[in-house]
């Protein structure tokens, strides 16, 4: 696969993921988000500072060292290159990252409360555990990035983290899978908050994860 073809394909995937998030209604009023896709071991493709109406040609190619190699970024996006790069370095299998201020998930981030895994979509889309909270640090700062890396070290199987007083950060094998998990997490956060009004949510029974995997295997084999 040529470098140009790979970049074009990833850009189109990111645009489709962004459109899917708006269509699912999981974005904040501002529509704020940033999305990226890994190009190789030292480069990523990053949204330019806005994602509503995003077009493939607007994405920038950025080095993990923060250098913009192709395209342009607004300062609001340049601040978060280190956050995305740190996740890619910590998780070599991750192919895409999405950060949003999805309202219900952000409520858990503001409350500094991990989001429990109590809905089946979270199990199915790759988050079969609580979403942990990363301690607050200024956006894009060394404090914030170190906090993310430390939580990833302690939680090697999580596919998402809540950024305290900020929002949601999700990572997966590709943009589509990552967007599906963003939606699943936001819906689960909504359900968790709603369930609190009628007595509180209840954990899955033992063996639920294995049962879901067996069910998926039956229909995909």
PDB file of C-alpha atoms in Angstrom:
ATOM      1  CA  UNK A   1       0.000   0.000   0.000  1.00  0.00           C
ATOM      2  CA  UNK A   2       1.500   3.344  -1.056  1.00  0.00           C
ATOM      3  CA  UNK A   3       1.911   6.116   1.471  1.00  0.00           C
ATOM      4  CA  UNK A   4      -0.498   8.364  -0.447  1.00  0.00           C
ATOM      5  CA  UNK A   5      -3.141   5.645  -0.697  1.00  0.00           C
ATOM      6  CA  UNK A   6      -2.814   4.814   3.005  1.00  0.00           C
ATOM      7  CA  UNK A   7      -3.188   8.477   3.970  1.00  0.00           C
ATOM      8  CA  UNK A   8      -6.246   8.906   1.735  1.00  0.00           C
ATOM      9  CA  UNK A   9      -7.876   5.766   3.115  1.00  0.00           C
ATOM     10  CA  UNK A  10      -7.267   6.777   6.738  1.00  0.00           C
ATOM     11  CA  UNK A  11      -8.549  10.304   6.077  1.00  0.00           C
ATOM     12  CA  UNK A  12     -11.786   8.957   4.606  1.00  0.00           C
ATOM     13  CA  UNK A  13     -12.187   6.609   7.573  1.00  0.00           C
ATOM     14  CA  UNK A  14     -11.796   9.495  10.024  1.00  0.00           C
ATOM     15  CA  UNK A  15     -14.354  11.596   8.163  1.00  0.00           C
ATOM     16  CA  UNK A  16     -16.840   8.701   8.230  1.00  0.00           C
ATOM     17  CA  UNK A  17     -16.208   8.205  11.955  1.00  0.00           C
ATOM     18  CA  UNK A  18     -16.804  11.892  12.679  1.00  0.00           C
ATOM     19  CA  UNK A  19     -20.021  11.865  10.666  1.00  0.00           C
ATOM     20  CA  UNK A  20     -21.153   8.768  12.557  1.00  0.00           C
ATOM     21  CA  UNK A  21     -20.623  10.447  15.919  1.00  0.00           C
ATOM     22  CA  UNK A  22     -22.801  13.411  14.934  1.00  0.00           C
ATOM     23  CA  UNK A  23     -25.445  11.101  13.457  1.00  0.00           C
ATOM     24  CA  UNK A  24     -25.530   9.105  16.712  1.00  0.00           C
ATOM     25  CA  UNK A  25     -26.115  12.272  18.746  1.00  0.00           C
ATOM     26  CA  UNK A  26     -23.228  11.678  21.139  1.00  0.00           C
ATOM     27  CA  UNK A  27     -21.440  14.978  20.600  1.00  0.00           C
ATOM     28  CA  UNK A  28     -21.541  17.968  22.935  1.00  0.00           C
ATOM     29  CA  UNK A  29     -23.385  21.168  21.995  1.00  0.00           C
ATOM     30  CA  UNK A  30     -20.138  22.642  20.668  1.00  0.00           C
ATOM     31  CA  UNK A  31     -19.399  19.535  18.617  1.00  0.00           C
ATOM     32  CA  UNK A  32     -15.862  19.561  20.001  1.00  0.00           C
ATOM     33  CA  UNK A  33     -13.761  16.503  19.249  1.00  0.00           C
ATOM     34  CA  UNK A  34     -10.419  15.478  17.859  1.00  0.00           C
ATOM     35  CA  UNK A  35      -9.788  12.288  15.932  1.00  0.00           C
ATOM     36  CA  UNK A  36      -6.576  10.683  14.730  1.00  0.00           C
ATOM     37  CA  UNK A  37      -5.393   7.599  12.880  1.00  0.00           C
ATOM     38  CA  UNK A  38      -1.965   5.985  12.975  1.00  0.00           C
ATOM     39  CA  UNK A  39      -0.076   6.124   9.685  1.00  0.00           C
ATOM     40  CA  UNK A  40       3.042   4.286  10.857  1.00  0.00           C
ATOM     41  CA  UNK A  41       5.343   4.072  13.873  1.00  0.00           C
ATOM     42  CA  UNK A  42       6.128   7.786  13.924  1.00  0.00           C
ATOM     43  CA  UNK A  43       3.258   9.598  12.171  1.00  0.00           C
ATOM     44  CA  UNK A  44      -0.444  10.150  12.648  1.00  0.00           C
ATOM     45  CA  UNK A  45      -3.282  11.832  10.799  1.00  0.00           C
ATOM     46  CA  UNK A  46      -5.096  14.430  12.934  1.00  0.00           C
ATOM     47  CA  UNK A  47      -8.234  16.532  12.585  1.00  0.00           C
ATOM     48  CA  UNK A  48      -7.483  20.251  12.177  1.00  0.00           C
ATOM     49  CA  UNK A  49      -9.410  21.735  15.098  1.00  0.00           C
ATOM     50  CA  UNK A  50     -13.021  21.125  14.069  1.00  0.00           C
ATOM     51  CA  UNK A  51     -14.895  18.020  12.953  1.00  0.00           C
ATOM     52  CA  UNK A  52     -18.379  19.183  11.953  1.00  0.00           C
ATOM     53  CA  UNK A  53     -18.468  19.005   8.148  1.00  0.00           C
ATOM     54  CA  UNK A  54     -14.940  17.587   8.085  1.00  0.00           C
ATOM     55  CA  UNK A  55     -13.409  16.791   4.666  1.00  0.00           C
ATOM     56  CA  UNK A  56     -10.482  14.412   4.012  1.00  0.00           C
ATOM     57  CA  UNK A  57      -8.242  17.147   2.608  1.00  0.00           C
ATOM     58  CA  UNK A  58      -8.452  19.121   5.853  1.00  0.00           C
ATOM     59  CA  UNK A  59      -6.563  16.569   7.966  1.00  0.00           C
ATOM     60  CA  UNK A  60      -2.908  17.084   8.848  1.00  0.00           C
ATOM     61  CA  UNK A  61      -0.064  14.579   8.897  1.00  0.00           C
ATOM     62  CA  UNK A  62       1.853  14.993  12.143  1.00  0.00           C
ATOM     63  CA  UNK A  63       4.958  13.370  13.574  1.00  0.00           C
ATOM     64  CA  UNK A  64       4.828  11.844  17.036  1.00  0.00           C
ATOM     65  CA  UNK A  65       7.378  14.532  17.942  1.00  0.00           C
ATOM     66  CA  UNK A  66       4.732  17.206  17.293  1.00  0.00           C
ATOM     67  CA  UNK A  67       6.005  18.426  13.931  1.00  0.00           C
ATOM     68  CA  UNK A  68       3.324  19.133  11.317  1.00  0.00           C
ATOM     69  CA  UNK A  69       4.527  17.364   8.160  1.00  0.00           C
ATOM     70  CA  UNK A  70       1.601  18.034   5.825  1.00  0.00           C
ATOM     71  CA  UNK A  71      -1.454  20.237   6.083  1.00  0.00           C
ATOM     72  CA  UNK A  72      -2.199  22.711   8.863  1.00  0.00           C
ATOM     73  CA  UNK A  73      -3.545  22.649  12.408  1.00  0.00           C
ATOM     74  CA  UNK A  74      -5.244  25.215  14.574  1.00  0.00           C
ATOM     75  CA  UNK A  75      -3.477  25.810  17.882  1.00  0.00           C
ATOM     76  CA  UNK A  76      -6.330  24.039  19.681  1.00  0.00           C
ATOM     77  CA  UNK A  77      -5.354  20.805  17.900  1.00  0.00           C
ATOM     78  CA  UNK A  78      -1.599  21.305  18.109  1.00  0.00           C
ATOM     79  CA  UNK A  79      -1.948  21.200  21.906  1.00  0.00           C
ATOM     80  CA  UNK A  80      -3.190  17.611  21.892  1.00  0.00           C
ATOM     81  CA  UNK A  81      -0.619  15.992  19.580  1.00  0.00           C
ATOM     82  CA  UNK A  82       1.344  14.788  22.613  1.00  0.00           C
ATOM     83  CA  UNK A  83      -1.763  13.110  24.059  1.00  0.00           C
ATOM     84  CA  UNK A  84      -2.446  11.148  20.881  1.00  0.00           C
ATOM     85  CA  UNK A  85       1.220  10.277  20.354  1.00  0.00           C
ATOM     86  CA  UNK A  86       1.571   8.998  23.918  1.00  0.00           C
ATOM     87  CA  UNK A  87      -1.335   6.581  23.455  1.00  0.00           C
ATOM     88  CA  UNK A  88       0.054   5.284  20.153  1.00  0.00           C
ATOM     89  CA  UNK A  89       3.444   4.723  21.751  1.00  0.00           C
ATOM     90  CA  UNK A  90       1.952   3.002  24.778  1.00  0.00           C
ATOM     91  CA  UNK A  91      -0.394   0.831  22.707  1.00  0.00           C
ATOM     92  CA  UNK A  92       1.287  -0.341  19.460  1.00  0.00           C
ATOM     93  CA  UNK A  93      -1.897  -2.132  18.359  1.00  0.00           C
ATOM     94  CA  UNK A  94      -4.028   1.042  18.498  1.00  0.00           C
ATOM     95  CA  UNK A  95      -4.887   2.407  15.062  1.00  0.00           C
ATOM     96  CA  UNK A  96      -7.221   5.295  15.935  1.00  0.00           C
ATOM     97  CA  UNK A  97      -8.040   7.657  18.806  1.00  0.00           C
ATOM     98  CA  UNK A  98     -11.136   9.784  19.422  1.00  0.00           C
ATOM     99  CA  UNK A  99     -11.539  12.473  22.080  1.00  0.00           C
ATOM    100  CA  UNK A 100     -14.979  13.977  22.711  1.00  0.00           C
ATOM    101  CA  UNK A 101     -16.902  15.932  25.309  1.00  0.00           C
ATOM    102  CA  UNK A 102     -19.872  13.557  25.057  1.00  0.00           C
ATOM    103  CA  UNK A 103     -22.240  14.909  27.741  1.00  0.00           C
ATOM    104  CA  UNK A 104     -23.049  11.863  29.862  1.00  0.00           C
ATOM    105  CA  UNK A 105     -19.538  10.400  29.753  1.00  0.00           C
ATOM    106  CA  UNK A 106     -18.179  13.837  30.613  1.00  0.00           C
ATOM    107  CA  UNK A 107     -20.519  13.938  33.637  1.00  0.00           C
ATOM    108  CA  UNK A 108     -18.616  10.933  35.006  1.00  0.00           C
ATOM    109  CA  UNK A 109     -15.314  12.663  34.201  1.00  0.00           C
ATOM    110  CA  UNK A 110     -16.422  15.815  36.025  1.00  0.00           C
ATOM    111  CA  UNK A 111     -17.534  13.705  39.003  1.00  0.00           C
ATOM    112  CA  UNK A 112     -14.196  11.814  38.962  1.00  0.00           C
ATOM    113  CA  UNK A 113     -16.179   8.558  38.891  1.00  0.00           C
ATOM    114  CA  UNK A 114     -15.184   5.553  36.776  1.00  0.00           C
ATOM    115  CA  UNK A 115     -17.938   4.467  34.393  1.00  0.00           C
ATOM    116  CA  UNK A 116     -18.964   0.871  35.170  1.00  0.00           C
ATOM    117  CA  UNK A 117     -19.348  -1.654  32.360  1.00  0.00           C
ATOM    118  CA  UNK A 118     -23.000  -2.583  32.810  1.00  0.00           C
ATOM    119  CA  UNK A 119     -24.350  -2.514  29.231  1.00  0.00           C
ATOM    120  CA  UNK A 120     -23.882  -5.174  26.578  1.00  0.00           C
ATOM    121  CA  UNK A 121     -22.675  -2.771  23.848  1.00  0.00           C
ATOM    122  CA  UNK A 122     -19.674  -1.907  25.992  1.00  0.00           C
ATOM    123  CA  UNK A 123     -18.846  -5.612  26.211  1.00  0.00           C
ATOM    124  CA  UNK A 124     -19.320  -6.083  22.478  1.00  0.00           C
ATOM    125  CA  UNK A 125     -17.310  -3.067  21.393  1.00  0.00           C
ATOM    126  CA  UNK A 126     -14.240  -3.667  23.509  1.00  0.00           C
ATOM    127  CA  UNK A 127     -14.637  -2.175  26.978  1.00  0.00           C
ATOM    128  CA  UNK A 128     -15.387  -5.141  29.239  1.00  0.00           C
ATOM    129  CA  UNK A 129     -14.316  -3.248  32.357  1.00  0.00           C
ATOM    130  CA  UNK A 130     -14.908   0.062  34.097  1.00  0.00           C
ATOM    131  CA  UNK A 131     -13.637   3.145  32.244  1.00  0.00           C
ATOM    132  CA  UNK A 132     -10.982   4.597  34.583  1.00  0.00           C
ATOM    133  CA  UNK A 133     -10.447   8.269  35.399  1.00  0.00           C
ATOM    134  CA  UNK A 134      -7.171  10.044  34.617  1.00  0.00           C
ATOM    135  CA  UNK A 135      -6.326  12.780  37.166  1.00  0.00           C
ATOM    136  CA  UNK A 136      -6.774  16.312  35.881  1.00  0.00           C
ATOM    137  CA  UNK A 137      -3.956  18.186  34.186  1.00  0.00           C
ATOM    138  CA  UNK A 138      -3.990  21.218  31.866  1.00  0.00           C
ATOM    139  CA  UNK A 139      -4.985  20.281  28.318  1.00  0.00           C
ATOM    140  CA  UNK A 140      -2.032  18.789  26.437  1.00  0.00           C
ATOM    141  CA  UNK A 141       0.370  19.377  29.330  1.00  0.00           C
ATOM    142  CA  UNK A 142       3.071  16.984  30.534  1.00  0.00           C
ATOM    143  CA  UNK A 143       0.974  16.437  33.671  1.00  0.00           C
ATOM    144  CA  UNK A 144      -2.029  15.367  31.624  1.00  0.00           C
ATOM    145  CA  UNK A 145      -0.034  13.137  29.264  1.00  0.00           C
ATOM    146  CA  UNK A 146       1.862  11.465  32.106  1.00  0.00           C
ATOM    147  CA  UNK A 147      -1.428  10.779  33.849  1.00  0.00           C
ATOM    148  CA  UNK A 148      -2.836   9.079  30.754  1.00  0.00           C
ATOM    149  CA  UNK A 149       0.282   6.950  30.276  1.00  0.00           C
ATOM    150  CA  UNK A 150       0.249   5.900  33.940  1.00  0.00           C
ATOM    151  CA  UNK A 151      -3.392   4.813  33.795  1.00  0.00           C
ATOM    152  CA  UNK A 152      -2.714   2.853  30.595  1.00  0.00           C
ATOM    153  CA  UNK A 153       0.195   1.151  32.341  1.00  0.00           C
ATOM    154  CA  UNK A 154      -1.982   0.171  35.297  1.00  0.00           C
ATOM    155  CA  UNK A 155      -4.956  -0.791  33.124  1.00  0.00           C
ATOM    156  CA  UNK A 156      -3.422  -2.649  30.145  1.00  0.00           C
ATOM    157  CA  UNK A 157      -6.767  -3.870  28.764  1.00  0.00           C
ATOM    158  CA  UNK A 158      -8.824  -0.686  28.909  1.00  0.00           C
ATOM    159  CA  UNK A 159      -9.807   0.851  25.564  1.00  0.00           C
ATOM    160  CA  UNK A 160     -10.939   4.164  27.029  1.00  0.00           C
ATOM    161  CA  UNK A 161     -10.244   6.631  29.812  1.00  0.00           C
ATOM    162  CA  UNK A 162     -12.163   9.536  31.311  1.00  0.00           C
ATOM    163  CA  UNK A 163     -10.122  12.736  31.529  1.00  0.00           C
ATOM    164  CA  UNK A 164     -11.040  14.324  34.861  1.00  0.00           C
ATOM    165  CA  UNK A 165     -12.978  17.587  34.501  1.00  0.00           C
ATOM    166  CA  UNK A 166     -12.596  17.322  30.729  1.00  0.00           C
ATOM    167  CA  UNK A 167     -14.068  14.487  28.661  1.00  0.00           C
ATOM    168  CA  UNK A 168     -13.622  11.078  27.072  1.00  0.00           C
ATOM    169  CA  UNK A 169     -10.644   9.492  25.281  1.00  0.00           C
ATOM    170  CA  UNK A 170     -11.216   6.244  23.349  1.00  0.00           C
ATOM    171  CA  UNK A 171      -8.790   4.169  21.277  1.00  0.00           C
ATOM    172  CA  UNK A 172      -9.181   1.138  19.046  1.00  0.00           C
ATOM    173  CA  UNK A 173      -7.921  -0.749  16.011  1.00  0.00           C
ATOM    174  CA  UNK A 174      -9.457   1.607  13.445  1.00  0.00           C
ATOM    175  CA  UNK A 175     -11.650   4.734  13.294  1.00  0.00           C
ATOM    176  CA  UNK A 176     -14.944   2.846  12.834  1.00  0.00           C
ATOM    177  CA  UNK A 177     -14.422   0.512  15.800  1.00  0.00           C
ATOM    178  CA  UNK A 178     -13.284   3.421  17.959  1.00  0.00           C
ATOM    179  CA  UNK A 179     -16.370   5.466  17.041  1.00  0.00           C
ATOM    180  CA  UNK A 180     -18.632   2.508  17.855  1.00  0.00           C
ATOM    181  CA  UNK A 181     -17.073   2.344  21.317  1.00  0.00           C
ATOM    182  CA  UNK A 182     -17.538   6.090  21.864  1.00  0.00           C
ATOM    183  CA  UNK A 183     -21.250   5.632  21.144  1.00  0.00           C
ATOM    184  CA  UNK A 184     -21.483   2.572  23.394  1.00  0.00           C
ATOM    185  CA  UNK A 185     -19.783   4.408  26.271  1.00  0.00           C
ATOM    186  CA  UNK A 186     -21.978   7.500  25.934  1.00  0.00           C
ATOM    187  CA  UNK A 187     -25.142   5.374  25.831  1.00  0.00           C
ATOM    188  CA  UNK A 188     -23.937   3.412  28.855  1.00  0.00           C
ATOM    189  CA  UNK A 189     -23.251   6.634  30.771  1.00  0.00           C
ATOM    190  CA  UNK A 190     -26.757   7.864  29.920  1.00  0.00           C
ATOM    191  CA  UNK A 191     -28.249   4.574  31.110  1.00  0.00           C
ATOM    192  CA  UNK A 192     -26.186   4.634  34.309  1.00  0.00           C
ATOM    193  CA  UNK A 193     -27.421   8.122  35.179  1.00  0.00           C
ATOM    194  CA  UNK A 194     -31.034   7.211  34.345  1.00  0.00           C
ATOM    195  CA  UNK A 195     -30.859   3.976  36.365  1.00  0.00           C
ATOM    196  CA  UNK A 196     -29.758   5.947  39.434  1.00  0.00           C
ATOM    197  CA  UNK A 197     -33.243   7.479  39.526  1.00  0.00           C
ATOM    198  CA  UNK A 198     -34.922   4.071  39.827  1.00  0.00           C
ATOM    199  CA  UNK A 199     -32.691   2.380  42.343  1.00  0.00           C
ATOM    200  CA  UNK A 200     -29.342   2.119  40.600  1.00  0.00           C
ATOM    201  CA  UNK A 201     -27.735  -0.026  37.896  1.00  0.00           C
ATOM    202  CA  UNK A 202     -26.872  -3.690  38.514  1.00  0.00           C
ATOM    203  CA  UNK A 203     -23.687  -5.504  37.525  1.00  0.00           C
ATOM    204  CA  UNK A 204     -23.626  -8.265  34.917  1.00  0.00           C
ATOM    205  CA  UNK A 205     -23.803 -11.822  36.273  1.00  0.00           C
ATOM    206  CA  UNK A 206     -20.541 -13.804  36.392  1.00  0.00           C
ATOM    207  CA  UNK A 207     -19.501 -15.121  32.987  1.00  0.00           C
ATOM    208  CA  UNK A 208     -21.285 -12.409  30.984  1.00  0.00           C
ATOM    209  CA  UNK A 209     -18.207 -11.489  28.966  1.00  0.00           C
ATOM    210  CA  UNK A 210     -17.587 -15.094  27.970  1.00  0.00           C
ATOM    211  CA  UNK A 211     -21.257 -15.550  27.038  1.00  0.00           C
ATOM    212  CA  UNK A 212     -21.197 -12.487  24.776  1.00  0.00           C
ATOM    213  CA  UNK A 213     -18.003 -13.675  23.079  1.00  0.00           C
ATOM    214  CA  UNK A 214     -19.555 -17.110  22.489  1.00  0.00           C
ATOM    215  CA  UNK A 215     -22.657 -15.498  20.998  1.00  0.00           C
ATOM    216  CA  UNK A 216     -20.559 -13.365  18.635  1.00  0.00           C
ATOM    217  CA  UNK A 217     -18.494 -16.392  17.620  1.00  0.00           C
ATOM    218  CA  UNK A 218     -21.624 -18.384  16.732  1.00  0.00           C
ATOM    219  CA  UNK A 219     -22.849 -15.845  14.193  1.00  0.00           C
ATOM    220  CA  UNK A 220     -19.445 -14.955  12.715  1.00  0.00           C
ATOM    221  CA  UNK A 221     -18.034 -18.465  12.315  1.00  0.00           C
TER     222      UNK A 221
END
